[in-house]
mmCIF file of C-alpha atoms and ligand atoms in Angstrom:
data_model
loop_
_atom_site.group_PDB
_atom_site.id
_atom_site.type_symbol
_atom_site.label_atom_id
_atom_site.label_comp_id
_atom_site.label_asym_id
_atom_site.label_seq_id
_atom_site.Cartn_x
_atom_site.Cartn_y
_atom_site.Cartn_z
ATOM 1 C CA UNK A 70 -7.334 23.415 1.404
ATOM 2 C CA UNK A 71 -9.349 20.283 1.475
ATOM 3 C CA UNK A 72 -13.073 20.931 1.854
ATOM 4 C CA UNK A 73 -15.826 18.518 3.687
ATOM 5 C CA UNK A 74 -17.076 17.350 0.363
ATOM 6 C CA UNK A 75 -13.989 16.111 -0.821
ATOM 7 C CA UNK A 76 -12.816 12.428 -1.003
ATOM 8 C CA UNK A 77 -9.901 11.463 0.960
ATOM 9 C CA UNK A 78 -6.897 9.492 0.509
ATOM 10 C CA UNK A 79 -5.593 6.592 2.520
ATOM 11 C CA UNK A 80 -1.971 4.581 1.048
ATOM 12 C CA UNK A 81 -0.910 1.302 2.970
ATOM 13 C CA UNK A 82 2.082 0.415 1.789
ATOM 14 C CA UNK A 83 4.188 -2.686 3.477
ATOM 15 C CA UNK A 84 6.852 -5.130 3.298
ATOM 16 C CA UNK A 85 5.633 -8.064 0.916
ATOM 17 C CA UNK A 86 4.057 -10.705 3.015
ATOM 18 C CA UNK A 87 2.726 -8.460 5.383
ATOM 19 C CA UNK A 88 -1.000 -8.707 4.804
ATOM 20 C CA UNK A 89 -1.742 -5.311 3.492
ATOM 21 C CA UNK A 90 -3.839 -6.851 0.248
ATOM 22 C CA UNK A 91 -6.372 -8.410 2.296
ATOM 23 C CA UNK A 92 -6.748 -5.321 4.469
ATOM 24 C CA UNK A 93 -6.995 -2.738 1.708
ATOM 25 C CA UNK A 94 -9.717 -5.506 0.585
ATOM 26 C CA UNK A 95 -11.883 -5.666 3.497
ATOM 27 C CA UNK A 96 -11.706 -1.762 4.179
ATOM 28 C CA UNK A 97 -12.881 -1.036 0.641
ATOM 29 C CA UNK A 98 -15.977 -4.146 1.349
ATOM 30 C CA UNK A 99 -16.430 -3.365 5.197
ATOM 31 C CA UNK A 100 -16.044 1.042 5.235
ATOM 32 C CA UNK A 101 -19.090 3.192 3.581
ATOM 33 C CA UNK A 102 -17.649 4.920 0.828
ATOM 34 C CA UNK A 103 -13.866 3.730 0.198
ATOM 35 C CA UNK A 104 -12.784 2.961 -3.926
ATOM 36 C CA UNK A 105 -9.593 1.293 -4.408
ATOM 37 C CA UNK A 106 -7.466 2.765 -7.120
ATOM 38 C CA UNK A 107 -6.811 0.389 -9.773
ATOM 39 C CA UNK A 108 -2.661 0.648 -10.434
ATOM 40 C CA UNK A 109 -1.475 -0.516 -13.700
ATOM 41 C CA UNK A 110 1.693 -3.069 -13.923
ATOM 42 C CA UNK A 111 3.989 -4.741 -16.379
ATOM 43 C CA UNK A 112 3.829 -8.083 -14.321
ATOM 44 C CA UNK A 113 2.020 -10.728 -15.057
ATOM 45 C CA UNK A 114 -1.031 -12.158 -13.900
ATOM 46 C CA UNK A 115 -1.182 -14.316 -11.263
ATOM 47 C CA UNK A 116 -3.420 -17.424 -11.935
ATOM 48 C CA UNK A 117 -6.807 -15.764 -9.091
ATOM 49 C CA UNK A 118 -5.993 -12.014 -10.135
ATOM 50 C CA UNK A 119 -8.802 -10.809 -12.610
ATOM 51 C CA UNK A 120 -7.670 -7.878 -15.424
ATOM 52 C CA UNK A 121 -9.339 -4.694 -14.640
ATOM 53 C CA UNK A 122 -10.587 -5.226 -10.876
ATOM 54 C CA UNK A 123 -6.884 -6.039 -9.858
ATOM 55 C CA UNK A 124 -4.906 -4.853 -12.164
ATOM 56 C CA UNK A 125 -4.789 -2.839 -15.241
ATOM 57 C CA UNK A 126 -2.492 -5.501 -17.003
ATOM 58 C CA UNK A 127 -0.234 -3.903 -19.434
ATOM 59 C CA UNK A 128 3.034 -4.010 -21.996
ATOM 60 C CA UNK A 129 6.362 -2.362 -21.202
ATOM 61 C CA UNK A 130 5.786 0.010 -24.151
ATOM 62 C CA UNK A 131 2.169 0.801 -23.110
ATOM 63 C CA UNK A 132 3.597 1.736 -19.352
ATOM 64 C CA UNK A 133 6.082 3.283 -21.145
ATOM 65 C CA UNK A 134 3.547 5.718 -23.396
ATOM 66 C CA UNK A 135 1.296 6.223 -20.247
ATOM 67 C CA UNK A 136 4.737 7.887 -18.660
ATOM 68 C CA UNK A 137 5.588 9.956 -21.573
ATOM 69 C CA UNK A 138 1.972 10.678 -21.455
ATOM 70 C CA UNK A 139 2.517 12.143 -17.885
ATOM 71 C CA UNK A 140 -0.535 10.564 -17.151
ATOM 72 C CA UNK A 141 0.687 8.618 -13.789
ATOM 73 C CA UNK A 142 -0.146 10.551 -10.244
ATOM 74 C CA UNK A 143 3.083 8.105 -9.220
ATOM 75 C CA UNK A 144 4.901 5.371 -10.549
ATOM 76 C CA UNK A 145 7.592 3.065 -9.663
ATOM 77 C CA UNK A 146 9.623 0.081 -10.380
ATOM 78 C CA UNK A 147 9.269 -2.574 -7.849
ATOM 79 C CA UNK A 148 10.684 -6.117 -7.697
ATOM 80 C CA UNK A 149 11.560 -5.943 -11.706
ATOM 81 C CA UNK A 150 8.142 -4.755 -12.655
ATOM 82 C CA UNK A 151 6.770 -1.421 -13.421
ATOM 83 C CA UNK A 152 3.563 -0.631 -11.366
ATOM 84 C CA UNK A 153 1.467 2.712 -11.246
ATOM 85 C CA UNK A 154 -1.756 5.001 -10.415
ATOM 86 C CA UNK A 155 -2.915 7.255 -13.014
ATOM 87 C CA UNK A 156 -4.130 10.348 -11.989
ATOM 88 C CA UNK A 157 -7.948 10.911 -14.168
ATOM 89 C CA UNK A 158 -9.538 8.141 -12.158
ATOM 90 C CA UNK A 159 -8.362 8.934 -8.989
ATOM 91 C CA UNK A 160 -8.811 12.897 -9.028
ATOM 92 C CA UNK A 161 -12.513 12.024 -10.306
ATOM 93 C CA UNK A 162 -13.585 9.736 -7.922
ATOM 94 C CA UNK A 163 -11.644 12.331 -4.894
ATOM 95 C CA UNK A 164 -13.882 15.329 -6.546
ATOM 96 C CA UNK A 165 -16.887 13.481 -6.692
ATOM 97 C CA UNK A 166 -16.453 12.782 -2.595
ATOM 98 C CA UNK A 167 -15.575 8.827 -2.782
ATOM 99 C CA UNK A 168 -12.347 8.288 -0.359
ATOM 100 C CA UNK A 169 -9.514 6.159 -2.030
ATOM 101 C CA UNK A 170 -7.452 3.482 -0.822
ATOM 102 C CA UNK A 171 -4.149 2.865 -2.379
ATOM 103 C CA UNK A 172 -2.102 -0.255 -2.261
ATOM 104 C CA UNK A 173 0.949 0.669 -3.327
ATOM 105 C CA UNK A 174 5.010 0.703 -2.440
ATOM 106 C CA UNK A 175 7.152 3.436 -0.187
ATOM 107 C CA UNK A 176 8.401 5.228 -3.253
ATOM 108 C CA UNK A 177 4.482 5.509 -4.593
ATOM 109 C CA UNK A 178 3.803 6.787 -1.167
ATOM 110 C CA UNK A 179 6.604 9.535 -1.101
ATOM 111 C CA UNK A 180 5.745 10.769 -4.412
ATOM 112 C CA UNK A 181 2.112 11.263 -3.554
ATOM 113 C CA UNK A 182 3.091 12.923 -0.304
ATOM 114 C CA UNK A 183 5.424 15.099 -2.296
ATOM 115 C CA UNK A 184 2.537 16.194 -4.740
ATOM 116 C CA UNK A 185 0.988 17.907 -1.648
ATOM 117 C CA UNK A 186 -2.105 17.791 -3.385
ATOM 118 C CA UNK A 187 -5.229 19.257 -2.221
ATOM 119 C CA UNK A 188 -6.753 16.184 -0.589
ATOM 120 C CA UNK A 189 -6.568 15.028 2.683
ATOM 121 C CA UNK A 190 -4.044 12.049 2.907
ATOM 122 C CA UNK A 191 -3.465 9.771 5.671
ATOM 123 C CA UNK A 192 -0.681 7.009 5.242
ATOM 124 C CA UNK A 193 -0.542 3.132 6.922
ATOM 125 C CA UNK A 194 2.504 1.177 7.464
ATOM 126 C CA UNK A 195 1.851 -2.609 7.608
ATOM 127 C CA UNK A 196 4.388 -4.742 9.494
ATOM 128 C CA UNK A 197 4.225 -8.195 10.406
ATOM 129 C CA UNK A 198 4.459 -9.541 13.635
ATOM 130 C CA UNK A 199 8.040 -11.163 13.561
ATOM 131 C CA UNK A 200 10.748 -11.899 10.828
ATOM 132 C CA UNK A 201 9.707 -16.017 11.291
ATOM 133 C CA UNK A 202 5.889 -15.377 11.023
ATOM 134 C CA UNK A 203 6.912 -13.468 7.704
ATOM 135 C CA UNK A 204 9.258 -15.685 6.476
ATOM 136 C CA UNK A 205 6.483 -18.341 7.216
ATOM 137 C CA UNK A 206 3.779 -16.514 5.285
ATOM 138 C CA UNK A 207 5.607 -16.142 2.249
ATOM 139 C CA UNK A 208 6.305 -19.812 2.074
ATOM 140 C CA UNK A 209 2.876 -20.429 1.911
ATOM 141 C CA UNK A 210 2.229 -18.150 -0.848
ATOM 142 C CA UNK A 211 5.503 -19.000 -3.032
ATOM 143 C CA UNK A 212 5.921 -22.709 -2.379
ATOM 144 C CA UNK A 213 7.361 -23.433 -5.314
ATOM 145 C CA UNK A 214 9.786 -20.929 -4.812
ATOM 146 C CA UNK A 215 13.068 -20.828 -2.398
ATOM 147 C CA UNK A 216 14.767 -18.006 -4.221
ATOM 148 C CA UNK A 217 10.909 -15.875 -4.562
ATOM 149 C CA UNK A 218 10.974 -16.284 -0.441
ATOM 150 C CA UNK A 219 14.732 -15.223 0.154
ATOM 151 C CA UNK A 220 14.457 -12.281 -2.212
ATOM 152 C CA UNK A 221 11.675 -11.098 -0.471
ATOM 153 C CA UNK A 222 13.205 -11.435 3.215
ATOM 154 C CA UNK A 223 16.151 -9.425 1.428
ATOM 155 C CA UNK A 224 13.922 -7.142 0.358
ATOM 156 C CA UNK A 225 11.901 -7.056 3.670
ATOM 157 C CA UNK A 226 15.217 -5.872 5.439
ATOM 158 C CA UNK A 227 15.756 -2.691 3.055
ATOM 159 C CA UNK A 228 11.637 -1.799 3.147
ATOM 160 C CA UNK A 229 11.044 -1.857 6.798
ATOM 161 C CA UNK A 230 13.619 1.282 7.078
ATOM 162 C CA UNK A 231 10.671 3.424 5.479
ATOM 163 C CA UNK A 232 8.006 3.041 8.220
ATOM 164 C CA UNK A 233 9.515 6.449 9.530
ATOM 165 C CA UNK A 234 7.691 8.473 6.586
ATOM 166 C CA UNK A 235 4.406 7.176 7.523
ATOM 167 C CA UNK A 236 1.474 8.372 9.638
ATOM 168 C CA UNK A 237 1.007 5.609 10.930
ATOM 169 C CA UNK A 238 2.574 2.249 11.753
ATOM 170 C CA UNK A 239 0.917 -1.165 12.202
ATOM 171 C CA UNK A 240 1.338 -4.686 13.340
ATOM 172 C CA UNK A 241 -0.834 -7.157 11.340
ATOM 173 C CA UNK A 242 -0.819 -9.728 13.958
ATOM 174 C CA UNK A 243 -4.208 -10.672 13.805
ATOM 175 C CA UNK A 244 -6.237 -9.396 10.565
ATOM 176 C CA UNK A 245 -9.617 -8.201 12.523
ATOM 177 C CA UNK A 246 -8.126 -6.487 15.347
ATOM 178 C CA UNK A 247 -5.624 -4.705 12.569
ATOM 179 C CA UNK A 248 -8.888 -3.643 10.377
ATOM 180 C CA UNK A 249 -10.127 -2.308 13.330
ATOM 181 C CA UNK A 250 -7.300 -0.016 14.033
ATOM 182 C CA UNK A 251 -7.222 1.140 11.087
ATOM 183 C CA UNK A 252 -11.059 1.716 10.484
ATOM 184 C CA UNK A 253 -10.844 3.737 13.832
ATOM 185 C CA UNK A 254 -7.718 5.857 13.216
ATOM 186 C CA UNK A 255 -9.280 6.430 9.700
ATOM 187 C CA UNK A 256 -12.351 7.921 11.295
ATOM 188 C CA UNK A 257 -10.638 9.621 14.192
ATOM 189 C CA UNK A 258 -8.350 11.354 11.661
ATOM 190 C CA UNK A 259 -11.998 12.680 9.918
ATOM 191 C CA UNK A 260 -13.758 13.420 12.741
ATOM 192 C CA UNK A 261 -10.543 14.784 14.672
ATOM 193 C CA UNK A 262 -11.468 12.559 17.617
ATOM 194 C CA UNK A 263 -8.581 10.977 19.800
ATOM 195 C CA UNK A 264 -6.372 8.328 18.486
ATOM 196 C CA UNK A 265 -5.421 4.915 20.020
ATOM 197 C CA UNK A 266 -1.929 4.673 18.774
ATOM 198 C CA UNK A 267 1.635 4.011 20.342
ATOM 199 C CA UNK A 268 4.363 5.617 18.867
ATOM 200 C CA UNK A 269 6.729 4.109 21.198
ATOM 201 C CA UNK A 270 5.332 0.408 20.665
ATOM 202 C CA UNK A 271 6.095 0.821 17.946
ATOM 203 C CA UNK A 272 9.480 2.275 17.446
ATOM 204 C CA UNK A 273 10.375 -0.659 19.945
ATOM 205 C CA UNK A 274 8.620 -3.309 17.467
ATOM 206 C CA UNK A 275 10.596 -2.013 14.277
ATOM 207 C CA UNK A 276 14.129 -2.457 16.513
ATOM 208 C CA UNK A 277 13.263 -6.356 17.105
ATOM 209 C CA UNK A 278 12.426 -6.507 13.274
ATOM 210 C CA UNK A 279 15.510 -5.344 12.331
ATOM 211 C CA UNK A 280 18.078 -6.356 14.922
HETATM 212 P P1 LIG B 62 2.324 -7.410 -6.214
HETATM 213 O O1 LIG B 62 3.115 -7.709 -7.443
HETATM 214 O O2 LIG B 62 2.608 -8.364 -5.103
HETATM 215 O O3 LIG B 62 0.848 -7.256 -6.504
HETATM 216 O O4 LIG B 62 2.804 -5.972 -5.703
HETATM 217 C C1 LIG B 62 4.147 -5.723 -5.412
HETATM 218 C C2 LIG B 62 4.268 -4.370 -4.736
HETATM 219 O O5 LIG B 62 3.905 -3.314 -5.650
HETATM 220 C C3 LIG B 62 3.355 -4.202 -3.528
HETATM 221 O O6 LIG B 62 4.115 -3.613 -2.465
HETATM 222 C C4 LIG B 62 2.297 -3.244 -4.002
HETATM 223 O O7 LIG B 62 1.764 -2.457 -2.950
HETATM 224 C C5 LIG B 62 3.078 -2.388 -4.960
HETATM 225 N N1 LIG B 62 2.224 -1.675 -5.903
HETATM 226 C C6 LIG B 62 1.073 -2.116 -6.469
HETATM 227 N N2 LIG B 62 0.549 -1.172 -7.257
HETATM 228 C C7 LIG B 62 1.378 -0.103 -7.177
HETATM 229 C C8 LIG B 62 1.362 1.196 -7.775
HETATM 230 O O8 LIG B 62 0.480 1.585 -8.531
HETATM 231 N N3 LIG B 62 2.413 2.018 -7.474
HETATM 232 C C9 LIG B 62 3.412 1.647 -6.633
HETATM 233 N N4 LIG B 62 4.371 2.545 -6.390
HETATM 234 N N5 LIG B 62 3.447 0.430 -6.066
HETATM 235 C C10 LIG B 62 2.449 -0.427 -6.329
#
């Protein structure tokens, strides 16, 4: 069982384009006591993204050795690339009482749910506010790139259908008002105090995503 003293830990996970980033960024600046867990990858760097605060940066082989290792809590393959959370850091920083925020993908998410470990875990699902504000974000972000933007709506269309394994589900339609759900669930969830949340919203806002 979890005791008082111990960290907890808090996954968003969305559809790419969806805004989660920039929210696990502001909860870790804006909520007392929140660590992000630094994932490794086989990407590469984008041209803003610093090595080490972002990402651990690293060679197929060296992903490779860290998995043979067994030293990843989870790991997955998204979008070509290899990305992953290794367990040391994040079982430290849980023991020593910090909370952790994970940004990481549905199949990260199911494999750290399926670890049942003995941490309290509460799990965010990020979805935008219609396919056309999406589709309008990510053009923004991958100008260059047509085929980056269709992928992703592809991709979109599969990773919605996992919103069903999380606690709870969210509509970043405006990024403040989304924090603050999110803050507040987080500390009604600690405190067991009641929760402002619509199941039924949004159940109804995942059917006009993916009709
Ligand atoms: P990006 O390349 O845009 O930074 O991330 C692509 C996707 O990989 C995002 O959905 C992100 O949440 C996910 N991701 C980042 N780190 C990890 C990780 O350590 N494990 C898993 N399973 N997914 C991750």
């Amino acid at each position: 069982m979890p005791t008082s003293n111990d960290g907890i830990m808090v996954i968003l996970s969305s559809p790419s384009g969806a805004g989660k980033t920039t929210l696990v960024n502001l909860l870790s600046e804006k909520k007392k006591n929140f660590e992000i867990s630094i994932s490794h990858t086989t990407r590469q760097p984008r041209p803003n993204e610093i090595p080490e605060k972002d990402y651990y940066f690293v060679s197929s082989s060296e992903f490779k050795r860290l998995i043979k290792n067994q030293e990843f809590l989870e790991y997955a393959k998204v979008f070509d690339n290899y990305y992953g959370t290794t367990r040391t850091p994040v079982i430290d920083k849980l023991n020593k009482g910090k909370n952790v925020l994970f940004d990481i993908d549905w199949q990260g998410a199911d494999q750290i749910k399926n670890k049942n470990l003995d941490f309290k875990l509460i799990t965010f699902f990020i979805l935008p506010p219609s396919k056309q504000i999406l589709f309008e974000r990510l053009s923004n972000r991958d100008m260059k790139d047509k085929l980056i933007v269709e992928e992703r709506m592809k991709q979109f269309e599969r990773d919605v259908l996992h919103w069903i394994n999380y606690n709870y589900v969210l509509i970043n339609d405006d990024l403040q008002s989304c924090f603050n759900k999110i803050s507040n669930l987080i500390d009604a969830e600690i405190n067991n105090g009641s929760k402002d949340y619509d199941p039924e919203y949004i159940r109804s806002h995942v059917e006009n995503l993916t009709s």
